[in-house]
mmCIF file of C-alpha atoms in Angstrom:
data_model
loop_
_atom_site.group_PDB
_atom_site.id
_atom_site.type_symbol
_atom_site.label_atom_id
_atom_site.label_comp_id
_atom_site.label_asym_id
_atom_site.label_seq_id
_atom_site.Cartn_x
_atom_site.Cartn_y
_atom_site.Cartn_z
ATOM 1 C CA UNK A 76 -6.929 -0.742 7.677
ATOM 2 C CA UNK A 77 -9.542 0.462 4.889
ATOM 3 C CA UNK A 78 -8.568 -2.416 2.439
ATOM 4 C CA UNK A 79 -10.041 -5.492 2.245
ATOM 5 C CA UNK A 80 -7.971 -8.543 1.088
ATOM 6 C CA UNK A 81 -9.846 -10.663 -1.397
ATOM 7 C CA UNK A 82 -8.444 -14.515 -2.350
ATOM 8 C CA UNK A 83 -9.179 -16.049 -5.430
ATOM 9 C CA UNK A 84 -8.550 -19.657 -5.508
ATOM 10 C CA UNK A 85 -6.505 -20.728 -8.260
ATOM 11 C CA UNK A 86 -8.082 -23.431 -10.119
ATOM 12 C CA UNK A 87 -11.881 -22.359 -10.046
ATOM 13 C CA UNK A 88 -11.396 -18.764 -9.271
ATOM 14 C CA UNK A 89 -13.448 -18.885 -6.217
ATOM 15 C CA UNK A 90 -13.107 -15.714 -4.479
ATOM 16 C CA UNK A 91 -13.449 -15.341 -0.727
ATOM 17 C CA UNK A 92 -12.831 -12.275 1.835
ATOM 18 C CA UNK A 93 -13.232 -12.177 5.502
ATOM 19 C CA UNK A 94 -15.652 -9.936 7.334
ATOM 20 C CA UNK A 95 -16.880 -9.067 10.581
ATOM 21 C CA UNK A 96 -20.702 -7.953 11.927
ATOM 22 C CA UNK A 97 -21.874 -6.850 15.235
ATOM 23 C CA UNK A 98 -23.954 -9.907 16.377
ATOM 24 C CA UNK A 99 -26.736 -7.592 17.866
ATOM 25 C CA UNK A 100 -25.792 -8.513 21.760
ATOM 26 C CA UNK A 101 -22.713 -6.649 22.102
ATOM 27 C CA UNK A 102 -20.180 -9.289 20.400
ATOM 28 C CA UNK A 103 -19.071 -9.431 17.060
ATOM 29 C CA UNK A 104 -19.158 -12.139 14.831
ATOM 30 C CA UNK A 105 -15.967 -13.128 12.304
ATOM 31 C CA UNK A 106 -16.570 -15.317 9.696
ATOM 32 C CA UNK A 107 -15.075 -15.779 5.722
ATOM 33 C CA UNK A 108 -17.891 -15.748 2.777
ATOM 34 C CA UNK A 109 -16.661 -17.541 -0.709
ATOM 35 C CA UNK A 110 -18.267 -16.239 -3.661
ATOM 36 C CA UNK A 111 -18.066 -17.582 -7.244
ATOM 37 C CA UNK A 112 -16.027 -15.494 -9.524
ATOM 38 C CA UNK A 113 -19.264 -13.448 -10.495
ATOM 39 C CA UNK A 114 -19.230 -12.298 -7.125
ATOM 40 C CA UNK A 115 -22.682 -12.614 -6.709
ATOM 41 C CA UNK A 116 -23.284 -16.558 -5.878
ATOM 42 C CA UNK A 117 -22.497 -17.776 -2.605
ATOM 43 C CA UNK A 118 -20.298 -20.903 -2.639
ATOM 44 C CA UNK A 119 -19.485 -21.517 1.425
ATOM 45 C CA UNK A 120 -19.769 -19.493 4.613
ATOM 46 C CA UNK A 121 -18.028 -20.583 7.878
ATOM 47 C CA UNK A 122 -17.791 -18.466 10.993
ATOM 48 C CA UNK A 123 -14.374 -18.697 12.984
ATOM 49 C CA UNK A 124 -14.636 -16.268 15.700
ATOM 50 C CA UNK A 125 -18.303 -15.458 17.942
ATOM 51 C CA UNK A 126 -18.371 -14.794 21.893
ATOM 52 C CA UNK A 127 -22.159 -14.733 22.602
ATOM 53 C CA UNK A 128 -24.200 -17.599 23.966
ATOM 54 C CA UNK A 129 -27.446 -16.740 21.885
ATOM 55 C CA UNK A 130 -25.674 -17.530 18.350
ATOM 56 C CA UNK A 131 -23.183 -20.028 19.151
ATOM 57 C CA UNK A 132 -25.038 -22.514 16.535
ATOM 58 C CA UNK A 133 -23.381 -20.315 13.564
ATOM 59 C CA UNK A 134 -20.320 -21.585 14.614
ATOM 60 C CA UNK A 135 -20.975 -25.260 16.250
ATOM 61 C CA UNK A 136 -23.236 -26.445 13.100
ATOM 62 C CA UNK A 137 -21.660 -26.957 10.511
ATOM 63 C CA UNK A 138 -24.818 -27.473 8.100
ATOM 64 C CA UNK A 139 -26.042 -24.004 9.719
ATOM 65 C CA UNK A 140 -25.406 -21.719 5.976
ATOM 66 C CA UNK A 141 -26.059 -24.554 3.438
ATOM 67 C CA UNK A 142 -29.612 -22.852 2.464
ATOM 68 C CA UNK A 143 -27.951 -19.932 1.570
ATOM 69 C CA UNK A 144 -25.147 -22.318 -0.745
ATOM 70 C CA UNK A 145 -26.120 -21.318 -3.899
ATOM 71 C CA UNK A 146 -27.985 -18.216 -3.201
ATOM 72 C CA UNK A 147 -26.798 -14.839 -4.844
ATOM 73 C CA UNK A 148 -26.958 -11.704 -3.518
ATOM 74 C CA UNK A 149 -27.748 -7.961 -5.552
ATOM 75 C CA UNK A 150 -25.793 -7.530 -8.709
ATOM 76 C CA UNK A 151 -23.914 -4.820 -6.920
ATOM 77 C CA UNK A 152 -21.903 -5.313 -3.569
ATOM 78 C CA UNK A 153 -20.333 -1.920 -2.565
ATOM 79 C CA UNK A 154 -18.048 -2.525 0.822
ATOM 80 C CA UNK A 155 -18.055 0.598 3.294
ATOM 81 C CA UNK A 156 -15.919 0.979 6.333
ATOM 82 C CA UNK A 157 -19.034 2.501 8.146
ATOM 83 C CA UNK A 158 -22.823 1.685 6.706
ATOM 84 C CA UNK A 159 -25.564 3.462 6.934
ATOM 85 C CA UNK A 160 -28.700 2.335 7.512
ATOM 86 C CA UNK A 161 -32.036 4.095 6.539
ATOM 87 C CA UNK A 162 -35.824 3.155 6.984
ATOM 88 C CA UNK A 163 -38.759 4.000 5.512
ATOM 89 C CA UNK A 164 -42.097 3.777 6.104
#
């Protein structure tokens, strides 16, 4: 339940997990992200699973996450069951 099941792809070593958001409007949104094997550069991200009207393009265009093809995120990706979010002024 607290684990989270990573695949790495044999060949290129490609790693990619599934996750799941709150879409904002009550819905969640359940998609797979595949990361190069430095775990910071995004290789593809395709959405399987979304019930709400307002972002049904996620999962209907397929071009929708190319920009972010390429893109890498902090140097550090913790995963938490629960986040926390803070603000500051």
């Amino acid at each position: 339940k607290d684990d989270y099941t990573l695949f790495t792809h044999i060949t290129n070593q490609n790693v990619s997990f599934a996750f799941e958001t709150s879409a904002g409007y009550g819905e969640n949104i359940k998609g797979v992200i595949t990361l190069k094997s430095d775990f910071q550069t995004i290789v593809y991200i395709t959405i399987y699973e979304q019930s709400e009207n307002r972002g049904a393009i996620i999962q209907t265009d397929p071009n929708f996450f190319d920009p972010y093809v390429g893109k890498k995120f902090a140097t550090e990706i913790t995963f938490t069951k629960t986040p926390t979010i803070s603000c500051s002024n």
